[in-house]
PDB file of C-alpha atoms in Angstrom:
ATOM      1  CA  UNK A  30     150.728 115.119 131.891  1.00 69.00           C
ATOM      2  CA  UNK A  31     151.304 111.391 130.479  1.00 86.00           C
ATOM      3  CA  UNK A  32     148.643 110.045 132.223  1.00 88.00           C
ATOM      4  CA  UNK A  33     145.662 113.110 131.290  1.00 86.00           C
ATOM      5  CA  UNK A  34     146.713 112.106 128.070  1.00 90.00           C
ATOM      6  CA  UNK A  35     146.158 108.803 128.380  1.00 89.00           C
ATOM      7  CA  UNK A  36     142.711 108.913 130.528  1.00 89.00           C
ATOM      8  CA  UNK A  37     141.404 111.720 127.894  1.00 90.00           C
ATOM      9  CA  UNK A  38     142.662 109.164 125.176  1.00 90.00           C
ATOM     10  CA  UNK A  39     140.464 106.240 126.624  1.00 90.00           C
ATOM     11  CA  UNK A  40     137.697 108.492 127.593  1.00 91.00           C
ATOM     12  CA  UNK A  41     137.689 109.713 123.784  1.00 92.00           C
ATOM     13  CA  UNK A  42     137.385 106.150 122.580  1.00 91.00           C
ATOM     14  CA  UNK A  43     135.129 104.831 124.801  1.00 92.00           C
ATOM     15  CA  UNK A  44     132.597 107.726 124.150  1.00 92.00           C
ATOM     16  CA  UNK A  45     133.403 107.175 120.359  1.00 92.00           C
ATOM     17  CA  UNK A  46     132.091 103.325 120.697  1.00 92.00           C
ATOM     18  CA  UNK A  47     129.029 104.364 122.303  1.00 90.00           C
ATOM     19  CA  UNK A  48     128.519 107.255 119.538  1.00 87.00           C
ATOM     20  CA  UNK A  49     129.118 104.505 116.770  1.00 87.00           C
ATOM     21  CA  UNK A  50     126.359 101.874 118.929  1.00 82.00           C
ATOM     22  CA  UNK A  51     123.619 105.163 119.303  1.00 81.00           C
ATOM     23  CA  UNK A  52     124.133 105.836 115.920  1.00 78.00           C
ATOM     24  CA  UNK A  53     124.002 102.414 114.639  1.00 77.00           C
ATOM     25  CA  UNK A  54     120.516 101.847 116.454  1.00 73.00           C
ATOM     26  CA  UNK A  55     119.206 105.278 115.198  1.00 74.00           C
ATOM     27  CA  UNK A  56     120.435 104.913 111.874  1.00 73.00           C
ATOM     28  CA  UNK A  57     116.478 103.670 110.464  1.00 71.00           C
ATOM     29  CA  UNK A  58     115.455 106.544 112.304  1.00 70.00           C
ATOM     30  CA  UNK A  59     117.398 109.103 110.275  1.00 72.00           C
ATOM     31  CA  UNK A  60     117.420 107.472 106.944  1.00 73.00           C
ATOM     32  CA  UNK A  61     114.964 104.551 106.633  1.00 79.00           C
ATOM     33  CA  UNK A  62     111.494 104.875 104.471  1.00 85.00           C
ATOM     34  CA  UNK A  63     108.794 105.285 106.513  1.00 87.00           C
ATOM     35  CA  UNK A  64     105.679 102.869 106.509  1.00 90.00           C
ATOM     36  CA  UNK A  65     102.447 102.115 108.238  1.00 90.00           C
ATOM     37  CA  UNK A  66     101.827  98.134 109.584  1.00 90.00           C
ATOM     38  CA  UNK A  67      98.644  96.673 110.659  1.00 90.00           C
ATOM     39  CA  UNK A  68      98.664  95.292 114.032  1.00 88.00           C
ATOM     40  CA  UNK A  69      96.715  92.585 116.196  1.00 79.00           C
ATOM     41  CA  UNK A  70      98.133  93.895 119.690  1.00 63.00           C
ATOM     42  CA  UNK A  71      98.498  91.218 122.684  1.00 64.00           C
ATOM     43  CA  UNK A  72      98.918  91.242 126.245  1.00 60.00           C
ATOM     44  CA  UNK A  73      99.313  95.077 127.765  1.00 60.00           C
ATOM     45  CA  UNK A  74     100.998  95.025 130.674  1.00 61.00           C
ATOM     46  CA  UNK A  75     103.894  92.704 132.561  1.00 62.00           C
ATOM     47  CA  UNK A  76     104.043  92.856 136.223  1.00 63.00           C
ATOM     48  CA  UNK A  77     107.935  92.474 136.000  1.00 67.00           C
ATOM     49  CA  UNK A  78     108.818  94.150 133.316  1.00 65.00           C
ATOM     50  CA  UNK A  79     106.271  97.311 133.751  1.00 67.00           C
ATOM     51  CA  UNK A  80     104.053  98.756 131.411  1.00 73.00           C
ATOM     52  CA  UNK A  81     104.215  97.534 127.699  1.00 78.00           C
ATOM     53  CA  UNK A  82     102.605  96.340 124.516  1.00 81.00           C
ATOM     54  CA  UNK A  83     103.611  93.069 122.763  1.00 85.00           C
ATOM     55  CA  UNK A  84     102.572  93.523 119.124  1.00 88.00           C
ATOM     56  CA  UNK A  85     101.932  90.689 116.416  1.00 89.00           C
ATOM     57  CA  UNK A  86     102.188  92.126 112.828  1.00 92.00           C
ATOM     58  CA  UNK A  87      99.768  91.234 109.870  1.00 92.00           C
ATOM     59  CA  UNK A  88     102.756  90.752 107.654  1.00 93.00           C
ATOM     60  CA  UNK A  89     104.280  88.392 111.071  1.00 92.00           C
ATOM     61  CA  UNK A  90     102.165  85.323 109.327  1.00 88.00           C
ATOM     62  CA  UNK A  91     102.934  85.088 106.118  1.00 88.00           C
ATOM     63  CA  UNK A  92     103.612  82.035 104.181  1.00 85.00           C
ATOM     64  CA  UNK A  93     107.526  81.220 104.415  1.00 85.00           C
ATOM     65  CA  UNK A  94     109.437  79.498 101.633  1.00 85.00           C
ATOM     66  CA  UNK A  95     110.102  75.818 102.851  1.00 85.00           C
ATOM     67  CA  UNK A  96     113.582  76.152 103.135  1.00 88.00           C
ATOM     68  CA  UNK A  97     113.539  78.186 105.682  1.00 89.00           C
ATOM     69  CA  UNK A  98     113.983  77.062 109.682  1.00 89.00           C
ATOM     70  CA  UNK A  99     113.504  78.747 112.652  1.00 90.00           C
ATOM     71  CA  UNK A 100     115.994  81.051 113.695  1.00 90.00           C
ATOM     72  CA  UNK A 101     116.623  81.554 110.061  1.00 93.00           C
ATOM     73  CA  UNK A 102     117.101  85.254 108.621  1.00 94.00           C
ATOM     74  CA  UNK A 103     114.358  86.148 106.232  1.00 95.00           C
ATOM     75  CA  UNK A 104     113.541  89.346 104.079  1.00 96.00           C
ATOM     76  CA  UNK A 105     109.902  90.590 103.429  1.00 95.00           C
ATOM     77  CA  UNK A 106     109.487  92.506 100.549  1.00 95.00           C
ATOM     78  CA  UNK A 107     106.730  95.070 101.651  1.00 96.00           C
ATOM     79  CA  UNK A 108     104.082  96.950  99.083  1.00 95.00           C
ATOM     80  CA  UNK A 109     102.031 100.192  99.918  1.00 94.00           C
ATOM     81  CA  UNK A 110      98.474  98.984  99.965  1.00 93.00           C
ATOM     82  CA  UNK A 111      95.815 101.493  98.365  1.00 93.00           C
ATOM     83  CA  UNK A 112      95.003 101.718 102.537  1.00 90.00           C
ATOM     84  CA  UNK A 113      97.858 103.218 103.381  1.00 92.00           C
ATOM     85  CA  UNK A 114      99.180 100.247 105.263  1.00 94.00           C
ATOM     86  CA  UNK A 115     102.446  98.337 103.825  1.00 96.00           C
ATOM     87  CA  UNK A 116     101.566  94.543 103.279  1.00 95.00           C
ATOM     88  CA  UNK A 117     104.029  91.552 102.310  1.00 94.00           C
ATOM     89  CA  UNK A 118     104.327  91.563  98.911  1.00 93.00           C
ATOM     90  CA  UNK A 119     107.342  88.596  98.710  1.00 91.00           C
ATOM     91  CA  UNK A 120     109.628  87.041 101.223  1.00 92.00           C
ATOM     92  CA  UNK A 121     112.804  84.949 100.799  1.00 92.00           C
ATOM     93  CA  UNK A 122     116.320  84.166 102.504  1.00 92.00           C
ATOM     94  CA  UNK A 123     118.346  86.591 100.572  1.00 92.00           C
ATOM     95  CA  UNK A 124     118.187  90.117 100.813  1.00 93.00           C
ATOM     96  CA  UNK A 125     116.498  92.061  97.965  1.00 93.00           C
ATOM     97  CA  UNK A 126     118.627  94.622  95.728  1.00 90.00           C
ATOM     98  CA  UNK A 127     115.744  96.870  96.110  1.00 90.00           C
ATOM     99  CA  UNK A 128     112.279  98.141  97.027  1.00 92.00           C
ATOM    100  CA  UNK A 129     111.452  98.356 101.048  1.00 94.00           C
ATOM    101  CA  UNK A 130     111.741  95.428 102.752  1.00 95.00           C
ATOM    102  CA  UNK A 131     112.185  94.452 106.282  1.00 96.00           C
ATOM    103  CA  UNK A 132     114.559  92.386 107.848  1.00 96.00           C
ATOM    104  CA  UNK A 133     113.156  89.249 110.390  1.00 95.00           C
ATOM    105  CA  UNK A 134     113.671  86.460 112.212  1.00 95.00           C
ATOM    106  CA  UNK A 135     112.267  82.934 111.382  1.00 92.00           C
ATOM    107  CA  UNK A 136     110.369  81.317 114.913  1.00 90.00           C
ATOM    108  CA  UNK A 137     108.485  78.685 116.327  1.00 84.00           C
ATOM    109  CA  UNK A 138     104.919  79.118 117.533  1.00 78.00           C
ATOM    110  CA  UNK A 139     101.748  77.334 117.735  1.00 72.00           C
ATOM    111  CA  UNK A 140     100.506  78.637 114.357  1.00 70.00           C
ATOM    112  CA  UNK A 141     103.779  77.249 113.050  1.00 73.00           C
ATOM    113  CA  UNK A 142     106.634  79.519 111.948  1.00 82.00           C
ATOM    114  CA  UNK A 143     106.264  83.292 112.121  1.00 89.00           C
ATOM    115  CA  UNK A 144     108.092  86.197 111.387  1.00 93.00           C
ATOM    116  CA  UNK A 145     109.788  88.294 113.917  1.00 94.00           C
ATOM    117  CA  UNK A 146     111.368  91.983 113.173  1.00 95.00           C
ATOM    118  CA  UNK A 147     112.498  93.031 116.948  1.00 93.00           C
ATOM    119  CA  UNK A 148     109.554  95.706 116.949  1.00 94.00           C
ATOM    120  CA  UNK A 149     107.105  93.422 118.930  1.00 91.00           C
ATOM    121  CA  UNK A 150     107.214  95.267 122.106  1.00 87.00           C
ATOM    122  CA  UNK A 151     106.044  99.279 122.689  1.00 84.00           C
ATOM    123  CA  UNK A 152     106.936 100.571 125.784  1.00 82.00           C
ATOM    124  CA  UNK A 153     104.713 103.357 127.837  1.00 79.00           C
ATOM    125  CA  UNK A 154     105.113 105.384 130.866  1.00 77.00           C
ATOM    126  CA  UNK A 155     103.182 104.090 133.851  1.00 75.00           C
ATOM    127  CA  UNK A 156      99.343 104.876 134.488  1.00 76.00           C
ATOM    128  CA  UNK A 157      99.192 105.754 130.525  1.00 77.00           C
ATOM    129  CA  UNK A 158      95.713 105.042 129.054  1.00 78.00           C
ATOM    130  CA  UNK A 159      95.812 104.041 125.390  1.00 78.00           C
ATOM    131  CA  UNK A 160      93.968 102.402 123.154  1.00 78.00           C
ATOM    132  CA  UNK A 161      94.329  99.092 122.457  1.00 76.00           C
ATOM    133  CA  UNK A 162      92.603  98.169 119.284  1.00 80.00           C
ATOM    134  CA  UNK A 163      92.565  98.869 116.068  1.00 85.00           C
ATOM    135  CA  UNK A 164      95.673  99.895 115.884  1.00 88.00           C
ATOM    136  CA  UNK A 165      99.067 100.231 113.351  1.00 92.00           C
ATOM    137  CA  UNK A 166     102.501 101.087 113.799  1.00 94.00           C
ATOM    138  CA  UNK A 167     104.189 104.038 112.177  1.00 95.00           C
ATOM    139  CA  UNK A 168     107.753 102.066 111.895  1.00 94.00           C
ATOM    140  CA  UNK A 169     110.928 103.797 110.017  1.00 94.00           C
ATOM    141  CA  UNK A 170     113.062 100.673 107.744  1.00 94.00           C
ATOM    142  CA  UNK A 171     116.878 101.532 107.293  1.00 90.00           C
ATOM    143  CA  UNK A 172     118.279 100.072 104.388  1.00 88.00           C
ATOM    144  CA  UNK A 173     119.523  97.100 106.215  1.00 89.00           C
ATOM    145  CA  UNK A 174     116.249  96.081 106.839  1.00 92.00           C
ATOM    146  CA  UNK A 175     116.503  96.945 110.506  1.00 91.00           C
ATOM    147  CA  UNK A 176     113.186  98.792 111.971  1.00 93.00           C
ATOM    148  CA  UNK A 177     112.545 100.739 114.303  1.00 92.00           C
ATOM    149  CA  UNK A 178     108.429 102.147 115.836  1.00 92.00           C
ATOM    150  CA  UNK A 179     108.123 106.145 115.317  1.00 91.00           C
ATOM    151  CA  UNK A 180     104.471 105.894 116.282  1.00 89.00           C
ATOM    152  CA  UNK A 181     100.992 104.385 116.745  1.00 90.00           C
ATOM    153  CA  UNK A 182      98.482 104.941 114.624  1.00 91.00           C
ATOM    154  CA  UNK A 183      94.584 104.673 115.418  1.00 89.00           C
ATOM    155  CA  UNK A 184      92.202 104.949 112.303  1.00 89.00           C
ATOM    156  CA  UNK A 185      94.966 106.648 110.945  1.00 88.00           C
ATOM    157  CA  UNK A 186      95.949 109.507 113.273  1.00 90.00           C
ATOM    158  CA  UNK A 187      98.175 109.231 116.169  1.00 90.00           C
ATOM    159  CA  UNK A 188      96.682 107.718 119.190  1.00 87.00           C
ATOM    160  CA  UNK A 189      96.017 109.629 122.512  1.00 82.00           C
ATOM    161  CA  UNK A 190      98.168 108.880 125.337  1.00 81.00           C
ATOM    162  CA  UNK A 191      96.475 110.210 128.748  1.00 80.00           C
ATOM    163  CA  UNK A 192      97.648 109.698 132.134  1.00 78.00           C
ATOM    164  CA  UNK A 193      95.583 108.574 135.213  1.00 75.00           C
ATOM    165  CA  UNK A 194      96.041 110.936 138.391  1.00 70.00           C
ATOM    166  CA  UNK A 195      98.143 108.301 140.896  1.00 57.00           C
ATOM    167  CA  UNK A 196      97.055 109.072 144.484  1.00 52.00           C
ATOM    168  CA  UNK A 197     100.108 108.463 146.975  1.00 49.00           C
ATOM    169  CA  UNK A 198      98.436 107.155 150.642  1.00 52.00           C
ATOM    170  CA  UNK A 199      99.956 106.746 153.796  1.00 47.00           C
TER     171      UNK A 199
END
């Protein structure tokens, strides 16, 4: 009897420390402000790490203070356009007290130092069709600053996914 108590006692905690992780990475989902941000999309598909879309952000280049390095945390301060889409308004090294921001990542690259916010990559199912231009990315922003992609947008609807018919040969 000791030791069911003791196995359902870890099993409890270990499924209550991946609860807290699921709900820690869902979190912008539930309760984050939801805003639309124009894309330039790059590169659609990686032969080793299947199919995907690496994403570069109008609001990745914008002009950073000059204290800040790479690797540096930075917070954009983001402003509903009369376009719908959500452009930098502000950004600086502390977080703001309010207004929607998003949180990033100072780095290196050969435009000099961009903005990273750990949405750069969409991942589809294999043999998906989608478009690949002109499009933005329906993201949720918790309060944290921490975002996560609901969506992509073309010309402001939500783009069609199809699927190609896969032949299997012998």
């Amino acid at each position: 009897m000791k030791e069911l108590t003791r196995l359902m006692l870890a099993l409890g905690i270990l499924l209550g420390i991946a609860g807290v992780f699921i709900l820690y990475l869902s979190w912008p989902l539930l309760t984050g402000t939801t805003v639309i941000l124009k894309t330039q999309p790059v590169d659609p598909f990686d032969i080793f790490r299947g199919q995907y879309m690496t994403i570069n952000y109008e609001i990745s280049n914008v002009e950073l203070p000059e204290e800040i390095k790479e690797g540096d945390n930075v917070y954009v301060l983001l402003k509903e356009g009369d376009d719908k889409i959500w452009h930098a308004e502000r950004v600086s090294p502390n977080k703001p007290d309010n207004g929607v921001f998003i949180k990033g990542t100072a780095r290196q690259s050969w435009r000099g130092l961009t903005v990273e916010y750990g949405i750069e990559q969409y991942f589809f199912e294999r043999n998906a069709e989608l478009p690949l231009r002109d499009l933005d990315v329906k993201a949720k922003i918790g309060s944290s600053g921490q975002a996560r992609i609901v969506g992509l947008l073309q010309y402001g609807k939500p783009i069609n996914i199809t699927y190609r018919d896969v032949t299997l040969t012998s």
